[in-house]
Coordinates of C-alpha atoms and ligand atoms in Angstrom, one line a residue:
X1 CA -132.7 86.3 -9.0
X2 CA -135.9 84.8 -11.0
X3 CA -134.4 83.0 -13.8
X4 CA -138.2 82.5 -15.0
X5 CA -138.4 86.1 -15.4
X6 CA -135.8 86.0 -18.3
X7 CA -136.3 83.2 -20.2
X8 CA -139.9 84.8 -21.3
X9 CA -138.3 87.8 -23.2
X10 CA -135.5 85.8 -24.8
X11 CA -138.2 83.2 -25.9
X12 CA -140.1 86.2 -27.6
X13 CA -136.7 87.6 -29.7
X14 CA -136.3 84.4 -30.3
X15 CA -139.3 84.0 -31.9
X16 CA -139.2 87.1 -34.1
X17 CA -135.4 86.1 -34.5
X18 CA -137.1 82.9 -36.3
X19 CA -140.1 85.0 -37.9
X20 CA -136.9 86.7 -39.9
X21 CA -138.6 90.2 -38.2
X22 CA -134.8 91.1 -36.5
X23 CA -132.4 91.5 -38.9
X24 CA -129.4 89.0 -38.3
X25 CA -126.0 90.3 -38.4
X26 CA -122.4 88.9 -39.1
X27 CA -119.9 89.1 -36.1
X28 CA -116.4 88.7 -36.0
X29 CA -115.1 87.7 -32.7
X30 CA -111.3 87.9 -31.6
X31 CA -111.3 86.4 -27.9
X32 CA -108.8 86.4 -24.8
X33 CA -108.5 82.8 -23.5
X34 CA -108.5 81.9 -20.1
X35 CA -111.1 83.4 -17.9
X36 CA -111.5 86.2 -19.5
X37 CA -112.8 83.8 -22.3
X38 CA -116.2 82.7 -19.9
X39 CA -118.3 85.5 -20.0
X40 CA -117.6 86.2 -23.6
X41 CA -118.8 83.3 -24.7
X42 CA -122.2 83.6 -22.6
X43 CA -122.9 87.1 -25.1
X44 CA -122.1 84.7 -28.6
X45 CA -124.1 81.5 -27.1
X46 CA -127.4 84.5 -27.0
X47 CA -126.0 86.0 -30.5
X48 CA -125.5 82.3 -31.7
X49 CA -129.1 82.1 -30.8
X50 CA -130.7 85.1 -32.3
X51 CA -129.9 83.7 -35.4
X52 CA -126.5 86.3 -36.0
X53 CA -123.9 84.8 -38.0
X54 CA -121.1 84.3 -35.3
X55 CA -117.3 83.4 -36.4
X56 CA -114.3 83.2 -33.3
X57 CA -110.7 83.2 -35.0
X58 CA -108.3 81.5 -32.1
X59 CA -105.1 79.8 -32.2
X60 CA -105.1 75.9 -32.3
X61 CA -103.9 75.5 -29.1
X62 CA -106.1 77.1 -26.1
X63 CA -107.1 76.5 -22.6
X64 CA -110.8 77.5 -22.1
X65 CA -112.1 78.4 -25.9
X66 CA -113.9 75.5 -26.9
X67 CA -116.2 75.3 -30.0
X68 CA -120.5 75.8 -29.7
X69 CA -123.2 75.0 -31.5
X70 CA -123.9 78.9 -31.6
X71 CA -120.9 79.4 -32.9
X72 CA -118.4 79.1 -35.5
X73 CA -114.6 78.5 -34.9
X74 CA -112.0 79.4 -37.4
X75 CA -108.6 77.9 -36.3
X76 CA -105.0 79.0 -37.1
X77 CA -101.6 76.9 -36.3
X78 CA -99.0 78.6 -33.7
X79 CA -96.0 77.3 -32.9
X80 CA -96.2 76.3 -29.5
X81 CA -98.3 73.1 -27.8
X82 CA -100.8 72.8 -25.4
X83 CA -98.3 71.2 -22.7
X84 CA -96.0 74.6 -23.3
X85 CA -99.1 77.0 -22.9
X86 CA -100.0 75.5 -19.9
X87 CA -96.5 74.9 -18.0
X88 CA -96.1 78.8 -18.9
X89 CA -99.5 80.0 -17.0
X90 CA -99.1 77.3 -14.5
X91 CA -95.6 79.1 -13.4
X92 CA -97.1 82.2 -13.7
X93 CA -99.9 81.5 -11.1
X94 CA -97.5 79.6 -9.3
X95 CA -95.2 82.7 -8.2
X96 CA -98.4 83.7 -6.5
X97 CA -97.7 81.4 -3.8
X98 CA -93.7 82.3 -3.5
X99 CA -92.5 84.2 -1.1
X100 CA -89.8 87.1 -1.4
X101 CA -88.9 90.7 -1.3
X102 CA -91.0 93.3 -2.8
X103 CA -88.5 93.4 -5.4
X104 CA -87.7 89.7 -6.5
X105 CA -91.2 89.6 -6.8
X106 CA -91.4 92.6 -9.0
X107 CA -89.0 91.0 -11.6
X108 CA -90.7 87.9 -11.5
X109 CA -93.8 89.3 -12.1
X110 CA -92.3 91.2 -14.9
X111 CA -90.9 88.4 -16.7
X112 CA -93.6 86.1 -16.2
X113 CA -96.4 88.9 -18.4
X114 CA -93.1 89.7 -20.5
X115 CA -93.4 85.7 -21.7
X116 CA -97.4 85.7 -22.0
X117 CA -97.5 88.9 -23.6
X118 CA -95.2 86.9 -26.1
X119 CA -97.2 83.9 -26.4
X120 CA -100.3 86.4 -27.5
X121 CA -97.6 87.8 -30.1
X122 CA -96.8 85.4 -31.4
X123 CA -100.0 83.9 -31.7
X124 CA -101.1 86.8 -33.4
X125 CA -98.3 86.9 -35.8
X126 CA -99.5 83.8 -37.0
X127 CA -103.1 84.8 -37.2
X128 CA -102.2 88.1 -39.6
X129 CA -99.8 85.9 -41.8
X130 CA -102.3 83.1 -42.4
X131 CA -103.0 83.9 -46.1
X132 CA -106.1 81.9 -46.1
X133 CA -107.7 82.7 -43.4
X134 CA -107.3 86.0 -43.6
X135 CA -108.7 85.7 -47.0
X136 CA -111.5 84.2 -45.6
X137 CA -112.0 87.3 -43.0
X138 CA -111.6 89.7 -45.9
X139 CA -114.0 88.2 -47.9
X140 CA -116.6 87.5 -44.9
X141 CA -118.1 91.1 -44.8
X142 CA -118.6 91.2 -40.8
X143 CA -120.9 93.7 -39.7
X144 CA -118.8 94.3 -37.1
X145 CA -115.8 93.0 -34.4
X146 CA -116.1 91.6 -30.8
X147 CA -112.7 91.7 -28.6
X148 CA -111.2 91.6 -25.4
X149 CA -108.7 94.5 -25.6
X150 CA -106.7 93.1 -23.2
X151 CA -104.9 91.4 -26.0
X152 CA -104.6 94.1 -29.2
X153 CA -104.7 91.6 -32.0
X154 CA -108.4 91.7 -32.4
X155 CA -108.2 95.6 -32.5
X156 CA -105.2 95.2 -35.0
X157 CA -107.7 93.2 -37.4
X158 CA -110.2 95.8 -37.0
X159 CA -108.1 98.2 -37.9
X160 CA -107.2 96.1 -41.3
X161 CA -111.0 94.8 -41.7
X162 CA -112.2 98.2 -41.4
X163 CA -114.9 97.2 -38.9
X164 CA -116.9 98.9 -36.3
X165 CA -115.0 97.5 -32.8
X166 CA -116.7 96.8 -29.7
X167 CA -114.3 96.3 -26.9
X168 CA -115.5 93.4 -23.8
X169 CA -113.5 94.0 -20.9
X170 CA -112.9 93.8 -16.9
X171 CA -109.8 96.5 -17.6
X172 CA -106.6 97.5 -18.7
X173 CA -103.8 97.8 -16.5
X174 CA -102.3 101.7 -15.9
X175 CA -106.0 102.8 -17.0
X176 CA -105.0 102.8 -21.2
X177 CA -108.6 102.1 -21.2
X178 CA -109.6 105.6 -19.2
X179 CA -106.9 107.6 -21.2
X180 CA -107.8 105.8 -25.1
X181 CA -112.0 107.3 -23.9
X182 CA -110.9 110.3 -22.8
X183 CA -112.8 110.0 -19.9
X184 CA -111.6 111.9 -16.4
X185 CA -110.6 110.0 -13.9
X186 CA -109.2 112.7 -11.1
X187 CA -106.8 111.2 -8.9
X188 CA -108.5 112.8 -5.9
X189 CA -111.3 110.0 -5.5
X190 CA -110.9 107.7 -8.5
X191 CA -108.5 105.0 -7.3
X192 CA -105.8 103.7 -9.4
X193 CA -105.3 100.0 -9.9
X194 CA -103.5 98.1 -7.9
X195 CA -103.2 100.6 -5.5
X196 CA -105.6 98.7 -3.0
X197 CA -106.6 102.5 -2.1
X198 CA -110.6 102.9 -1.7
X199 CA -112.6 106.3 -3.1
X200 CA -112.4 108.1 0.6
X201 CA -108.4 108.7 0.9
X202 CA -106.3 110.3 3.4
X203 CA -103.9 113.3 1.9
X204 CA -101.1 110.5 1.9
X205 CA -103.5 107.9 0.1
X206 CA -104.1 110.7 -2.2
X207 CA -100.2 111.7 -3.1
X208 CA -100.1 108.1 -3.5
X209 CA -102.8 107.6 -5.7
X210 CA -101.3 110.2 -7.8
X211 CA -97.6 109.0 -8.1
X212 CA -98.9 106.0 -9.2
X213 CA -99.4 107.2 -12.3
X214 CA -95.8 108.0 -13.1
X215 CA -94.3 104.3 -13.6
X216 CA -97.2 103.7 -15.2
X217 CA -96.3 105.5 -18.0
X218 CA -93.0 103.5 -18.5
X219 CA -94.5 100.0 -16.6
X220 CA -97.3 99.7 -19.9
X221 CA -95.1 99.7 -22.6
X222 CA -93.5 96.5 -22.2
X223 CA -97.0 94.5 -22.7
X224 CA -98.3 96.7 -25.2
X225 CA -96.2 98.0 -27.6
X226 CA -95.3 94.4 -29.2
X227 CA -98.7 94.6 -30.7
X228 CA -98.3 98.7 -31.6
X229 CA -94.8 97.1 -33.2
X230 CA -96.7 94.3 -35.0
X231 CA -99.6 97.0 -36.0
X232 CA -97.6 99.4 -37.9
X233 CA -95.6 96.4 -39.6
X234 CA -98.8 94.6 -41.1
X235 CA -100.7 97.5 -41.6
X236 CA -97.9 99.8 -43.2
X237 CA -98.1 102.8 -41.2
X238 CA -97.5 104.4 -37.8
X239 CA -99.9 102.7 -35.3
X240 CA -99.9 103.7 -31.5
X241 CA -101.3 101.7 -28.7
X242 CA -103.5 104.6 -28.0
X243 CA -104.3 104.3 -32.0
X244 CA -105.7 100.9 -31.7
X245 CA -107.9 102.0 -28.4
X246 CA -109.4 104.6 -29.7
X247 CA -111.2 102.7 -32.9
X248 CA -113.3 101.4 -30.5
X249 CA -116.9 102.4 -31.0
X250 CA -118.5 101.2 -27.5
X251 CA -116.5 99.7 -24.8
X252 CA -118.5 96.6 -22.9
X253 CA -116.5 97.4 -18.7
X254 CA -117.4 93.8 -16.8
X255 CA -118.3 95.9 -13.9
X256 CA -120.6 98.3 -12.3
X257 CA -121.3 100.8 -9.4
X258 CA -122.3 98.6 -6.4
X259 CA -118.7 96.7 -6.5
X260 CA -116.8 100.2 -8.3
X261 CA -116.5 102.8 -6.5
X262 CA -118.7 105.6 -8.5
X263 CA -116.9 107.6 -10.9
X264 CA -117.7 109.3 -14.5
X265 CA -118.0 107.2 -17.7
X266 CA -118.2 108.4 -21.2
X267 CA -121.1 107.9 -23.2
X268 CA -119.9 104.8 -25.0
X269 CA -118.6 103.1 -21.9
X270 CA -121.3 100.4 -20.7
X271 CA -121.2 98.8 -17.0
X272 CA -122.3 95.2 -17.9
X273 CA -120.7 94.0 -14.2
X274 CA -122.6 91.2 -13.3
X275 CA -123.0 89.4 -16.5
X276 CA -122.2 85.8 -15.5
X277 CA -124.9 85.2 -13.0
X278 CA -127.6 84.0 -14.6
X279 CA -128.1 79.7 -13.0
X280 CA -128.7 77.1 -14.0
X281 CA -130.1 74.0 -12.4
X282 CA -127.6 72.1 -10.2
X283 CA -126.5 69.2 -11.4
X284 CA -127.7 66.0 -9.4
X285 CA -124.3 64.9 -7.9
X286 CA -124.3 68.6 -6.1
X287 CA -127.5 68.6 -4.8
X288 CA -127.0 65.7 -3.5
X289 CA -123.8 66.9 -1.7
X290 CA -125.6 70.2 -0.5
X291 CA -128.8 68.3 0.4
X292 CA -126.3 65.9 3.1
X293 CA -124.6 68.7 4.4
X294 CA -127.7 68.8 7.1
X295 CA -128.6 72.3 8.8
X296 CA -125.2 73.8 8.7
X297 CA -125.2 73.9 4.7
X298 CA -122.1 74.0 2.8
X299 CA -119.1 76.4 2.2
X300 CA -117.8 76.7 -1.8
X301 CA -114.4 77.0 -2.3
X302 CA -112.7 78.0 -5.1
X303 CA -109.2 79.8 -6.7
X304 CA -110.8 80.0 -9.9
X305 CA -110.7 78.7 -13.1
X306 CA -106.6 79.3 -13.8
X307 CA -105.5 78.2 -10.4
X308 CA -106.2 74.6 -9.4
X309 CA -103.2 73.6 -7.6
X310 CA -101.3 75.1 -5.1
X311 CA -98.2 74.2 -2.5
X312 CA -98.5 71.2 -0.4
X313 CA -97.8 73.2 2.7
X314 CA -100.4 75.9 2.1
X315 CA -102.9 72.9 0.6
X316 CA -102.4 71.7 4.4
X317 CA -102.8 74.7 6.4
X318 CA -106.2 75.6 4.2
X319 CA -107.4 71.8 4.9
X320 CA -106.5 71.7 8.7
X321 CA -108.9 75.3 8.9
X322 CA -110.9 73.6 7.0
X323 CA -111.9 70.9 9.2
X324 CA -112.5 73.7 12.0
X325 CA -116.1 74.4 10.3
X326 CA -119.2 72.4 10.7
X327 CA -120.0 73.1 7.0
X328 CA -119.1 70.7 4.5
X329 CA -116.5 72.3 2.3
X330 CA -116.7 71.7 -1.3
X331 CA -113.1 72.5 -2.8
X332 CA -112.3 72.6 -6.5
X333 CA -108.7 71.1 -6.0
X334 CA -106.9 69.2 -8.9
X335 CA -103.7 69.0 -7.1
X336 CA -102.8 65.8 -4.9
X337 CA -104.6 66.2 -1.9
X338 CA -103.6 66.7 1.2
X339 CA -103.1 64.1 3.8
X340 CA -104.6 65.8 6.4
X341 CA -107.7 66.5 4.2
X342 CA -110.7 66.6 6.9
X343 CA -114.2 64.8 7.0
X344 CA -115.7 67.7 6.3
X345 CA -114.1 68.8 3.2
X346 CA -115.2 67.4 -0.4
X347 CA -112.3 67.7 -3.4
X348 CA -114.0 68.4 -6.4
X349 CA -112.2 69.1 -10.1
X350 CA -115.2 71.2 -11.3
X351 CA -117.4 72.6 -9.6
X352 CA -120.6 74.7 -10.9
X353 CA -119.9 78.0 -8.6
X354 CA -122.7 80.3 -10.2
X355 CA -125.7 77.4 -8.6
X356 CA -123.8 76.3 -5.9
X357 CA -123.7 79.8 -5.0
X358 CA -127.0 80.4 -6.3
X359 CA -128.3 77.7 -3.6
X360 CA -129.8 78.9 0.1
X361 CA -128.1 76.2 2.0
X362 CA -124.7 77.9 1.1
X363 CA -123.1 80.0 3.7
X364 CA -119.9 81.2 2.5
X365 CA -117.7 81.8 -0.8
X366 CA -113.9 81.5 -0.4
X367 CA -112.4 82.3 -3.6
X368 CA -109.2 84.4 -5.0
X369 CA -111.5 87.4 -5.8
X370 CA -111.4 87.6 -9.5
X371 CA -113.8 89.5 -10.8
X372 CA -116.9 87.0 -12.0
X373 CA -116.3 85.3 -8.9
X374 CA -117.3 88.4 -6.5
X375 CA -119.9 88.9 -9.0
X376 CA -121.3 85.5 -8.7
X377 CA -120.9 86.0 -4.7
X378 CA -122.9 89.4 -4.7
X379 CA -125.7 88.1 -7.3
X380 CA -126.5 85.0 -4.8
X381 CA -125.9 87.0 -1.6
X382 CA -122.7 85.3 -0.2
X383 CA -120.4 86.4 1.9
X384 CA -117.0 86.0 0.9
X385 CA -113.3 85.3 2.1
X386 CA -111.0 86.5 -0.3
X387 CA -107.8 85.3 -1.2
X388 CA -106.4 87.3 -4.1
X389 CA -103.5 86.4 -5.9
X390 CA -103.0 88.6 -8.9
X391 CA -104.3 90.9 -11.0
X392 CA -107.4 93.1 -10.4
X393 CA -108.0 90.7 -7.6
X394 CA -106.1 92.4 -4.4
X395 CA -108.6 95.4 -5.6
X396 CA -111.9 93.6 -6.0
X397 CA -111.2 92.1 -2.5
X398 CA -110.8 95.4 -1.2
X399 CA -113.7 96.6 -2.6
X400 CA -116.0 94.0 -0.9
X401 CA -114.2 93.7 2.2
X402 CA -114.8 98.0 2.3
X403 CA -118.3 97.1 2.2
X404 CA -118.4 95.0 4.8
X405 CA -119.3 91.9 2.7
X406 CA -116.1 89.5 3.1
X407 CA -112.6 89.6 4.6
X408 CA -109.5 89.4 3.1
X409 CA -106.5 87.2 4.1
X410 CA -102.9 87.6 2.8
X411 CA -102.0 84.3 1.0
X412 CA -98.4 84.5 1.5
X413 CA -98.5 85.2 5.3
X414 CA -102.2 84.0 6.2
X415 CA -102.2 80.9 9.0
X416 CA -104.4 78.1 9.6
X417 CA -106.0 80.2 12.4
X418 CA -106.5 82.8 10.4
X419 CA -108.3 81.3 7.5
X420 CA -110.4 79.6 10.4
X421 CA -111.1 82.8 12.4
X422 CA -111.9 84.2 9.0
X423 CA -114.5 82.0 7.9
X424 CA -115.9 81.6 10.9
X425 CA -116.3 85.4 11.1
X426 CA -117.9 85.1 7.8
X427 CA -120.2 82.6 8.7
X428 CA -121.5 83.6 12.2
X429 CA -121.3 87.2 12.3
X430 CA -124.6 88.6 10.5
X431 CA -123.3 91.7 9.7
X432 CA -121.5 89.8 6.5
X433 CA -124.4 88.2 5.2
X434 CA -126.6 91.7 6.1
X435 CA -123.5 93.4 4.0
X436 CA -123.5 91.2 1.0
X437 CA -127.8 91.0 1.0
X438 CA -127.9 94.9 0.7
X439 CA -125.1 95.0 -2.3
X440 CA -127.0 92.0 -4.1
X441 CA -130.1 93.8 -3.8
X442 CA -128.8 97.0 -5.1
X443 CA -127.1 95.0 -7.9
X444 CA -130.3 92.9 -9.3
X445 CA -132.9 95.9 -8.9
X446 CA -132.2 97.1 -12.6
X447 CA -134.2 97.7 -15.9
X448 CA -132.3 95.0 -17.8
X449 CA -129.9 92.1 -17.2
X450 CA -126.5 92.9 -17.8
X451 CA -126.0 89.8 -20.6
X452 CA -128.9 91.4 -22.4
X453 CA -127.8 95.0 -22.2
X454 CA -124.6 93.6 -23.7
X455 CA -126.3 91.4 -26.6
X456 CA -128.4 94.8 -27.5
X457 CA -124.9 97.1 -27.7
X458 CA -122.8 94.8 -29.9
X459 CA -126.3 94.5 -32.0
X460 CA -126.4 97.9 -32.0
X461 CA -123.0 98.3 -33.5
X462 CA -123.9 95.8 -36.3
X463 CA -126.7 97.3 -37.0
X464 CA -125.4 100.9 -37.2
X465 CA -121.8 100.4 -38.6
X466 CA -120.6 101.8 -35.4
X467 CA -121.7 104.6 -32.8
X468 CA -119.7 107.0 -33.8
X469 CA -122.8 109.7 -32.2
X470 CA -121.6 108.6 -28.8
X471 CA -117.8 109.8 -30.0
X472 CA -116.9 113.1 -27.7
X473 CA -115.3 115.0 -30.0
X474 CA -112.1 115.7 -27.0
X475 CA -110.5 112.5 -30.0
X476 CA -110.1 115.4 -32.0
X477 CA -108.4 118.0 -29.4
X478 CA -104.9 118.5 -28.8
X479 CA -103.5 118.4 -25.2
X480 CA -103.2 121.9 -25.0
X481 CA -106.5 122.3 -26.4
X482 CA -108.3 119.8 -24.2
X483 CA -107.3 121.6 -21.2
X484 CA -108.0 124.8 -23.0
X485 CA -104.5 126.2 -22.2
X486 CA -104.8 128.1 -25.6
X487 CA -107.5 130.3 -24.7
X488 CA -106.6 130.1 -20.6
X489 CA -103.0 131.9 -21.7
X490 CA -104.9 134.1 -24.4
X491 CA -107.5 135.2 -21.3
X492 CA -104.4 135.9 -19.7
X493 CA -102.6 138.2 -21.8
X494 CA -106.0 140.2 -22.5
X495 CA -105.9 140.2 -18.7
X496 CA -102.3 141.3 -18.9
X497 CA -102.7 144.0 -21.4
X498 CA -105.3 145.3 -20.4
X499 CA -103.8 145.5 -16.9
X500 CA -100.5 147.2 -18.5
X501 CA -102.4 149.9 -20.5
X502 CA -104.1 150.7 -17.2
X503 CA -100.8 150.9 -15.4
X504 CA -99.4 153.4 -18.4
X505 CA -102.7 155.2 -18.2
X506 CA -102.1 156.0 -14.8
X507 CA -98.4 156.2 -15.1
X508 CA -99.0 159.0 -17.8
X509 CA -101.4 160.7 -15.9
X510 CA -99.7 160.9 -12.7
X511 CA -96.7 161.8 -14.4
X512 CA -98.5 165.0 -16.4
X513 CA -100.4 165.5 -13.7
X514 CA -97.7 165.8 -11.4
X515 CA -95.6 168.1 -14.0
X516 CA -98.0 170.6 -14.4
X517 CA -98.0 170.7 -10.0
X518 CA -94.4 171.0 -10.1
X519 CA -94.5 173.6 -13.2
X520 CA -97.0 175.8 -11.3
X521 CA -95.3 175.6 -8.4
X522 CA -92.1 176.7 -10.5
X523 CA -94.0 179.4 -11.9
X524 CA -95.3 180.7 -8.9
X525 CA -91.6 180.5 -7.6
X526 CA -90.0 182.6 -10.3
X527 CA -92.9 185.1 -9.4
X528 CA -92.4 185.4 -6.0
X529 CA -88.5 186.4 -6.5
Ligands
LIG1 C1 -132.5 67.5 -2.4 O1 -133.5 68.0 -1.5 C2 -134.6 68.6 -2.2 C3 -135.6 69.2 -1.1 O2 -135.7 68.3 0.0 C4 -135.3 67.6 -3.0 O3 -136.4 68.1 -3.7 C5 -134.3 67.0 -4.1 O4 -134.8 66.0 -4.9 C6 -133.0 66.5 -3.3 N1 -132.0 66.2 -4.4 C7 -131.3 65.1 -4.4 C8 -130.3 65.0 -5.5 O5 -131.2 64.3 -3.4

């Protein structure tokens, strides 16, 4: 990627930004923390600096959301601390790692969202009954609201705001996103999440693939309908989950068709996959590192920004494959380290992954697969061991590794030899790096960079007070008229009459037909005698 090539047109908006010749706008934004919180902030920072008015509302207490000069922050108090937020995600990504039956791990999994979904409720419980500041919001006339769906308050305080929303997303689980658009997703070739199942499947992949829909409608509720609870209570009326998807005017999906397999959007659904790759320079203290690594160049290592510490035992299998490389190993590891950490291997706590990646000494990406890390790996060409955890991230590996770009290991039963014969694969075999050269070519030869296309969509909603021309008007259908069973059973009974009027046609006709045969005959008879 030439960053040269777009700093030149965001120096020119930024001068007509500054000439006053592009109208600046007023955004409200309503973020996810975490890392959904990363890219987000990349679109502000270029809204910050096209001179819009920019305000995020978060809790007090947060992980990743940090204030910006582009920016401004409006705070509100929740009743929980910082120590308490991060204990409860630490044990969350922590069950990761533990082993169990399919069904232990199912509760778990379920109670661990069934406590975050309740920190995000009760976060935004205290957001809606902050007097001021939602004074403040009232009286702000925002052109329009940024959120990460994920998390409904944002779309509750559209709702009460009245404001044109534009959704920023990587998904929502059991497709709610797909259904609120109305867009068709057959089960046929369109691969549900979490299913690990690829676009070509078997007749048993597809009877899969569709089942999986059914505990989906039951396995949602739990996450969302707090917030649906919460909507119709504050806004005094009956509000659906569905309800609150739907307001959205243009939905921003963190991903596109070179990772994804292809499938239909609708109109006001825009693939921004890709985003997050724009480098930097690397700081001194890496270069350095990569520039000793010598001819065999380094290996980045990474489980992302929400996992930095994981089980001594499995620390010490990773480090022992490790040390089976001739790379160096740079590994963003906050944990205690292992004893048996090899030469080889560098423990960093941070590491800049986008220009580490981004460098050509740099000859393989492990990482957990989340969904701006294999976007970071395909922009800079780097072939990838995945070790996915949670999430969309068992999905996203698949979806690399069925393109030949990476392999995946399981991180519950993967060895030491394993992770070694892995990277090593990854490494040495060219077909990897041929894989991952091909999808990162497909993915940077585009009209416009995925950040931009962003910026201009949620400018585009400001400016316009919504899209509500990119609506399909299926919002306004009923079921039975969407699938046109209305006129498919009238067609029918047209069908069906008209077949019956035949029938007594012919009936009658026969019949009279068949009398005057029989009375002739009759008559002839009584002649005869
Ligand atoms: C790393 O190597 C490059 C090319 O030889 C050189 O330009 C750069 O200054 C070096 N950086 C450091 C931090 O040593």
């Amino acid at each position: 990627m030439a960053p040269g090539l777009r700093t030149s047109p965001r120096a020119v908006v930024l001068l007509l930004s500054l000439l006053g010749l592009a109208a600046a706008g007023k955004l409200l934004v309503v973020p996810v923390d975490g890392s959904h919180w990363l890219s987000m902030q990349e679109v502000l920072d270029i809204l910050g600096q096209k001179g819009h008015e920019v305000v995020v509302v978060a809790p007090e207490v947060t992980m990743h959301i940090k204030p910006s000069e582009n920016f401004l922050m409006k705070r509100y108090s929740v009743p929980y601390t910082q120590e308490d937020l991060k204990q409860e995600f630490q044990a969350f990504f922590h069950f990761s790692f533990e082993q169990g039956s399919f069904l232990e791990r199912f509760v778990k999994a379920y109670k661990g969202i069934k406590r975050i979904t309740n920190f995000g409720v009760t976060s935004c419980q205290h957001l809606l009954q902050n007097k001021e500041l939602m004074r403040y919001l009232e009286e702000s006339k925002f052109d329009a609201l940024l959120t990460d769906p994920v998390v409904l308050c944002g779309a509750i305080l559209a709702q009460h705001l009245s404001l044109p929303a534009v959704y920023f997303l990587r998904g929502i689980p059991c497709g709610l996103d797909f259904e609120a658009t109305q867009c068709p997703r057959p089960p046929s070739y369109v691969p549900r999440g979490f299913t690990q199942l690829t676009d070509h499947m078997s007749f048993l992949q597809r009877a899969k693939n569709l089942l999986h829909d059914i505990p989906d409608l039951f396995l949602c509720d739990f996450a969302f309908e707090p917030y649906s609870k919460l909507a119709s209570e504050f806004l005094q009326r009956e509000v659906t989950v569905q309800d609150l998807l739907r307001q959205a005017s243009v939905w921003l999906l963190r991903s596109e068709f070179v990772l994804e397999y292809p499938r239909p959007l609708m109109p006001n659904i825009i693939p921004i996959g890709g985003l997050n790759c724009a480098h930097k320079e690397l700081p001194q203290e890496f270069e350095a590192m990569v520039n000793a690594s010598g001819e065999h160049g380094v290996v980045v290592f990474s489980l992302g920004s929400m996992v930095s510490e994981i089980p001594m035992k499995k620390a010490m299998e990773i480090a022992e494959a490790l040390g089976t490389v001739p790379q160096t190993v740079l590994w963003r590891y906050t944990g205690k380290a292992p004893p048996n950490l090899p030469k080889n291997v560098k423990l960093v706590k941070w590491l800049p992954q986008n220009d580490l990646l981004a460098h050509p000494k740099t000859r393989a990406f492990i990482t957990h697969g989340g969904s701006h890390g294999v976007y970071e790996g395909i922009c800079n060409a780097v072939p990838m061991v995945l070790m996915p955890l949670f999430g969309d991230q068992m999905d996203n590996a698949k979806r690399v590794e069925s393109r030949g770009a990476g392999l995946t290991l399981n991180i519950l039963e993967m060895t030491s030899n394993d992770i070694s014969t892995a990277l090593k694969a990854v490494i040495n075999d060219k077909k990897y790096k041929e894989n991952i050269q091909r999808l990162s070519d497909l993915h940077l030869d585009r009209p416009i960079h995925p950040l931009d296309l962003a910026v201009h969509w949620v400018e585009f909603v400001m400016r316009h007070k919504g899209a509500p021309h990119l609506r399909p008007a299926a919002h306004d259908l009923n079921w039975v008229q969407y699938h046109s069973l209305d006129v498919i059973a009238f067609l029918a009974a047209v069908v069906l009459l008209a077949f019956f009027i035949s029938f007594k046609c012919c009936l009658c006709c026969c019949r009279r037909c068949f009398c005057k045969k029989g009375r002739t005959r009759k008559a002839a008879k009584a002649k005869s005698h």
